[in-house]
Coordinates of C-alpha atoms and ligand atoms in Angstrom, one line a residue:
X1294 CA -97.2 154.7 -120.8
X1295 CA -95.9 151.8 -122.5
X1296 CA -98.3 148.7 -123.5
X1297 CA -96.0 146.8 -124.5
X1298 CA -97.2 143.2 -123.5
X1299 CA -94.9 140.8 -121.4
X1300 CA -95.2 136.8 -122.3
X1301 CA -96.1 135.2 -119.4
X1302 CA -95.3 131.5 -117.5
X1303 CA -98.4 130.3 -115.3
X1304 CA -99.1 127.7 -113.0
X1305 CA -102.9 126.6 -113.1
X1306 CA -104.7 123.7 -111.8
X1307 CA -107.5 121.5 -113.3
X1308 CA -110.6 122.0 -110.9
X1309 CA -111.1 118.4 -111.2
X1310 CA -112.2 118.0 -107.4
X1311 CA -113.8 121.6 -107.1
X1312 CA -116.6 121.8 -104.9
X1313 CA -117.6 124.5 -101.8
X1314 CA -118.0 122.4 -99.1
X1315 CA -116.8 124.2 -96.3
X1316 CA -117.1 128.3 -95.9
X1317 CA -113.5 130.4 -95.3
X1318 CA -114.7 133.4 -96.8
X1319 CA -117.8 134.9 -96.8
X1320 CA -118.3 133.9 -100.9
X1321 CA -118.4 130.3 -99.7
X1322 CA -122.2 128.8 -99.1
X1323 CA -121.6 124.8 -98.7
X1324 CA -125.5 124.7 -99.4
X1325 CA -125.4 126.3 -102.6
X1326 CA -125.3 124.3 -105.9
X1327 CA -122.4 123.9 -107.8
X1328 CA -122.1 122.9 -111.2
X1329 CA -118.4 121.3 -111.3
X1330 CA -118.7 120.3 -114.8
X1331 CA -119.5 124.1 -116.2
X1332 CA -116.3 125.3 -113.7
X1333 CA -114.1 122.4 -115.2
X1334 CA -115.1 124.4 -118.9
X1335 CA -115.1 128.1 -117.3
X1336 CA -111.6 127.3 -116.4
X1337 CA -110.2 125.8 -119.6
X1338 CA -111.9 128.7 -121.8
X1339 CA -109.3 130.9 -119.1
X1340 CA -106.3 128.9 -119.9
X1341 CA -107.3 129.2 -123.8
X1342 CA -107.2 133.0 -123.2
X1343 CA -103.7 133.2 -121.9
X1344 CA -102.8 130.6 -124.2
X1345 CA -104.2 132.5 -127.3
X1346 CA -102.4 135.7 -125.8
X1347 CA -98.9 134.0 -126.3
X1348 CA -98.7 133.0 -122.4
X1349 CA -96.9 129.6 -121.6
X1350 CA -99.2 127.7 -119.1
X1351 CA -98.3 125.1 -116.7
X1352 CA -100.0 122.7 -114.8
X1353 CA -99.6 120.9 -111.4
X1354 CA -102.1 117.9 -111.3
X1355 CA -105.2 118.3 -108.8
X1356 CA -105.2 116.4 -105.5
X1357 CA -108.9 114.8 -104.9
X1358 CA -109.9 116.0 -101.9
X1359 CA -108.6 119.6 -102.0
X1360 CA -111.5 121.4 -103.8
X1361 CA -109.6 124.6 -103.3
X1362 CA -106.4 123.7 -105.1
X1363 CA -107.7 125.2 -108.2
X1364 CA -106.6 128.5 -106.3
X1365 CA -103.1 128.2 -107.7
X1366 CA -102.6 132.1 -106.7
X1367 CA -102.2 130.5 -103.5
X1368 CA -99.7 128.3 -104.0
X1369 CA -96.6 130.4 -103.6
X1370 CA -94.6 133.2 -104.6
X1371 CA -92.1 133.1 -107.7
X1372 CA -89.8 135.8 -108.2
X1373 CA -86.3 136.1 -109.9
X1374 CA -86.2 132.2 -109.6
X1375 CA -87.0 131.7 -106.4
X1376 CA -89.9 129.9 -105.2
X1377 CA -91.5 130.9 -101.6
X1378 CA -93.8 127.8 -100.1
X1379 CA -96.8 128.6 -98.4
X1380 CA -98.5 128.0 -94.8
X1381 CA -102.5 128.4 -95.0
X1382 CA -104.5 130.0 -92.6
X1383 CA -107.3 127.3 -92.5
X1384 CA -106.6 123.5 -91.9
X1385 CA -109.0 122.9 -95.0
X1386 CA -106.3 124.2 -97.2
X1387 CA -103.3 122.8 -95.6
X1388 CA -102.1 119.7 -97.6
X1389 CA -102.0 122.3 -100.9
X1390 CA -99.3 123.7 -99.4
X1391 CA -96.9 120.3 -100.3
X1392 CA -98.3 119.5 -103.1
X1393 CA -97.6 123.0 -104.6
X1394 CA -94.2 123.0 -102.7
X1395 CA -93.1 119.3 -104.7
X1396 CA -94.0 121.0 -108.2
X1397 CA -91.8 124.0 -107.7
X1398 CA -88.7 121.7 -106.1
X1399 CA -89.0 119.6 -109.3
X1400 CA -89.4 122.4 -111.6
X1401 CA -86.1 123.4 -110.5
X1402 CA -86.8 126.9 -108.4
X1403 CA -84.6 127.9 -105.6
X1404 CA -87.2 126.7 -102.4
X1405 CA -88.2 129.0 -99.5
X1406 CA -90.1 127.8 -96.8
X1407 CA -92.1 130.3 -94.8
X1408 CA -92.4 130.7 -91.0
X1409 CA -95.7 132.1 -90.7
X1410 CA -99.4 132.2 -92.6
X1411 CA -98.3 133.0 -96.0
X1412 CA -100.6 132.3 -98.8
X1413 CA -98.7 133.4 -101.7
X1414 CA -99.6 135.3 -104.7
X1415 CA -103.0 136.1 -103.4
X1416 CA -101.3 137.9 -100.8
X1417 CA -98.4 139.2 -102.2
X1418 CA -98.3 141.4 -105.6
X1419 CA -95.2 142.9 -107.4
X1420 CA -95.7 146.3 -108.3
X1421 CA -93.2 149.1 -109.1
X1422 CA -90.6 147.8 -107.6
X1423 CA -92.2 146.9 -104.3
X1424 CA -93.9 143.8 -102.8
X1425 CA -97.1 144.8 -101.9
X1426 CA -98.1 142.5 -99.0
X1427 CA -101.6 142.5 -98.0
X1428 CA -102.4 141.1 -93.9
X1429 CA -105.9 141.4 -92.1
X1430 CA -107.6 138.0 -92.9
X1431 CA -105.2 135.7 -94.2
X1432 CA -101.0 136.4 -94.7
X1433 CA -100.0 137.4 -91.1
X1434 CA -98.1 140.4 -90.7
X1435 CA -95.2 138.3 -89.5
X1436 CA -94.7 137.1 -92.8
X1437 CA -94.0 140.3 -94.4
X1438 CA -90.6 140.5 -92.7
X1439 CA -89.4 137.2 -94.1
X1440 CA -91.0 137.7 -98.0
X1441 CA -88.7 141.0 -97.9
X1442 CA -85.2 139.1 -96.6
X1443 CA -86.3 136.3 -98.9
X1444 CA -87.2 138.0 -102.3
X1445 CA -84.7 141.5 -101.6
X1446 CA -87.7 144.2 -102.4
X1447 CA -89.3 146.4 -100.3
X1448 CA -92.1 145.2 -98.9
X1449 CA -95.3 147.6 -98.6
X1450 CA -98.1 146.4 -95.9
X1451 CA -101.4 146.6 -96.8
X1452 CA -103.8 146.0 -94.1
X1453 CA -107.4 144.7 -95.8
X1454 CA -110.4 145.7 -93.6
X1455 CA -113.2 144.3 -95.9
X1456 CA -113.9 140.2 -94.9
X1457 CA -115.3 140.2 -99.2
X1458 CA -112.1 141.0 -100.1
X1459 CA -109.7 138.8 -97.4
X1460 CA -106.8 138.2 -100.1
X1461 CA -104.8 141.2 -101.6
X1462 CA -105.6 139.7 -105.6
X1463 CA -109.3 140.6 -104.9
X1464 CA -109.1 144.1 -103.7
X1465 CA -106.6 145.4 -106.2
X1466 CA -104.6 144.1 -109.5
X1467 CA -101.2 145.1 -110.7
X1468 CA -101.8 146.6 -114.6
X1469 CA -98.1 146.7 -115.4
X1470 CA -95.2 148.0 -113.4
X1471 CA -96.0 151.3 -112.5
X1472 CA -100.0 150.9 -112.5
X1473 CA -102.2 149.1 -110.1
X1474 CA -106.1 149.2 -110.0
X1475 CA -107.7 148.5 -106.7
X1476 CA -111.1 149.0 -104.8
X1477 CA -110.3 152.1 -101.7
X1478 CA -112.3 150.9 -99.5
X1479 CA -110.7 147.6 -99.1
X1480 CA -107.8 148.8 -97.0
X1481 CA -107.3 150.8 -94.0
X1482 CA -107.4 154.3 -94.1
X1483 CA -103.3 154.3 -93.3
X1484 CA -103.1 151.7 -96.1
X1485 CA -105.1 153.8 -98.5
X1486 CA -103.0 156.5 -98.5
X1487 CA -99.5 154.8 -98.6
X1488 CA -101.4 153.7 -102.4
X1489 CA -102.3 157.2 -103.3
X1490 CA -98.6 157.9 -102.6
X1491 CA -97.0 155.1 -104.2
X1492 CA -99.7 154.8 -107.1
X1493 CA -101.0 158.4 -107.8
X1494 CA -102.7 157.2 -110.8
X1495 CA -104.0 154.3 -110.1
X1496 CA -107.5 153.0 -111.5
X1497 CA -110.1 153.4 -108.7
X1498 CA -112.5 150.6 -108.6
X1499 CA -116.5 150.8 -107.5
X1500 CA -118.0 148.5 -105.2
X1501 CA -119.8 147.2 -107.8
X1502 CA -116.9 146.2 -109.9
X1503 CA -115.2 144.2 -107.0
X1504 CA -118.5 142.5 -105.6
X1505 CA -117.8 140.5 -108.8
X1506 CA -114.4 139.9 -108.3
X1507 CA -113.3 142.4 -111.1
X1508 CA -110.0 143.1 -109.3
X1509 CA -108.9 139.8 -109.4
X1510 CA -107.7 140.1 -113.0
X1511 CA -104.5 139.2 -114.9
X1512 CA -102.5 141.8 -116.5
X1513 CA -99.6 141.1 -119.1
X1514 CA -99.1 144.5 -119.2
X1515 CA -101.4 145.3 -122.6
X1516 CA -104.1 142.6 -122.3
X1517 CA -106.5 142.5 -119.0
X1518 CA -108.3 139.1 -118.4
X1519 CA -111.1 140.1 -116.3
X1520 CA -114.6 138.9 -115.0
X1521 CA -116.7 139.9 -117.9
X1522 CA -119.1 141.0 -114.7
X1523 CA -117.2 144.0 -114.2
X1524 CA -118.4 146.2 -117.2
X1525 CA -117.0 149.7 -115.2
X1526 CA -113.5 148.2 -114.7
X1527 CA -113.4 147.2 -118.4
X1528 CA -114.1 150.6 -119.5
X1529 CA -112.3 152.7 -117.3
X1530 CA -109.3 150.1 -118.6
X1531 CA -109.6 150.8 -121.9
X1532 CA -109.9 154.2 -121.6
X1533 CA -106.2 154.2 -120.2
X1534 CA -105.2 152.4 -123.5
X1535 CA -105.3 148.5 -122.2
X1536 CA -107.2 145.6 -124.4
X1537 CA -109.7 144.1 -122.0
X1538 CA -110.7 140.3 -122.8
X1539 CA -113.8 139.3 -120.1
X1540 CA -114.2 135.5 -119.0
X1541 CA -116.9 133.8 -116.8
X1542 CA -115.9 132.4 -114.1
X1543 CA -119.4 132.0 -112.2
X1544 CA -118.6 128.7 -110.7
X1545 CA -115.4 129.1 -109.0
X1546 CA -116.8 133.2 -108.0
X1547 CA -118.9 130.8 -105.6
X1548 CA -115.6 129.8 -103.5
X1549 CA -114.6 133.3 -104.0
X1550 CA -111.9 132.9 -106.7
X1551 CA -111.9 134.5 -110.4
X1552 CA -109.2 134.7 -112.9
X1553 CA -105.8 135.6 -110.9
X1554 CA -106.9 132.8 -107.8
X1555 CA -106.6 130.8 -110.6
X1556 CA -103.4 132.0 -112.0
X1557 CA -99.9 131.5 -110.4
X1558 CA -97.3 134.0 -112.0
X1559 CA -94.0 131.8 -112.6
X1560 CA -91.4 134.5 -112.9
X1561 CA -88.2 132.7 -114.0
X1562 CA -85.3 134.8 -113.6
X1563 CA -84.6 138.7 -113.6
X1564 CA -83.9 139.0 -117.3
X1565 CA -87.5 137.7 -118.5
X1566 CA -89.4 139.8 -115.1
Ligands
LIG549 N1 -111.9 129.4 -101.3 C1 -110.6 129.9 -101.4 C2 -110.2 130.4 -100.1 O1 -111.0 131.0 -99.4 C3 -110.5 130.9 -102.5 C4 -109.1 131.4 -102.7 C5 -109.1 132.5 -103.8 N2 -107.7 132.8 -104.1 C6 -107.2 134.0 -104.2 N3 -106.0 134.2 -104.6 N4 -107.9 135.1 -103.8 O2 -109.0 130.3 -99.7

């Protein structure tokens, strides 16, 4: 294996107007306190991380009024240059969709717009040389079609079955490009064994690890930032030879985000991946 790390261009967004006031996902309890002032500094101790690790971050400015937007997983997908828009499922969500669209027009990406549900990143992972899609809560199935044309690499369908883990980012994280790490029971029985095929030693998760939204963790292909909740992950990750740097993200775990919801991957061109 090699562990050699890969420097990395993000996207992140202040959680300046971060708040749970409405429920999309079953993490989401509008009656639950919040404390936005400890996510604001949860979130820049994150951005700290990657920017200690040699990672260049970005950063679109927060819309008031779209408590979500701090998501920025969710705010496309950026491969070899080009930059796919997203459609969200929920009307809550809708007017990130522009927002994010206008930063990666003036940032100079080549723009898709998609046809269906598409919620980016959280939905769609590159691994090995596929697109691993996932569909059941959010992405629709008809997107997968158009993320393949779009993008030119083959898309693998991953139905999620487990309403915890409605986004692909939170049932299963890519480690580097020929290892992924992901919780089984998440997916379909079809879907779990098109990932035993493709990924025959992958890291296997426990429930325990992704009821704290271990999975949703950022890899540069050496360093893994993680929820420093998920103590199993962490060790079974080391013991494959990877570096494993925990953050708390207790706040923004309460819309039923960690580390990669918060972390778009910008990939520029096919020379830098
Ligand atoms: N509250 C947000 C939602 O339900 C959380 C999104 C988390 N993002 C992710 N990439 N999993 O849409």
């Amino acid at each position: 294996m090699t562990m050699d790390a890969t420097r990395q261009r993000f996207l992140m967004c202040r959680p300046t107007y971060f708040a749970v006031d409405y429920a999309i996902n079953p993490w989401m309890d509008p009656t639950a306190p919040v404390d936005a002032d400890l996510a604001v500094r949860q979130w820049e101790r994150l951005r700290q991380v990657y920017r200690d690790l040699g990672h260049t971050v970005e950063e679109i400015a927060p819309v008031a009024g779209l408590p979500d937007m701090v998501f920025a997983a969710n705010g496309g997908t950026v491969i070899d240059g080009k930059a796919m828009a997203v459609q969200f499922r929920d009307p809550q969500r809708a007017d990130e969709a522009p927002a994010y669209r206008a930063w990666f027009e003036a940032a100079g990406f080549e723009l898709y717009d998609p046809k269906h549900v598409n919620e980016g990143e959280g939905d769609i992972l590159l691994a090995g040389g596929h697109l691993l899609a996932g569909t059941g809560f959010r992405t629709a199935h008809a997107s997968h079609a158009q993320l393949q044309e779009v993008f030119g690499y083959p898309v693998i369908t991953l139905q999620l079955v487990d309403p915890r883990f409605y986004h692909l980012d939170t049932a299963l994280t890519v480690l580097d490009e020929q290892t992924v790490a992901y919780l089984p029971e998440a997916f379909s029985p079809g879907s779990q064994a098109v990932l035993r095929r493709l990924f025959p030693d992958a890291v296997h998760a426990t429930m325990a690890d992704a009821e704290v939204l271990g999975l949703n963790a950022v890899s540069d292909g050496r360093h893994v930032v993680l929820p420093e909740q998920a103590t199993d992950l962490a060790g079974k990750l080391r013991d494959r030879g990877y570096q494993t740097i925990g953050v708390d993200l207790s706040e923004l775990r309460k819309a039923g985000g960690g580390p990669k919801c918060c972390t778009l991957r910008l990939r520029q061109g096919k020379a830098s991946r």
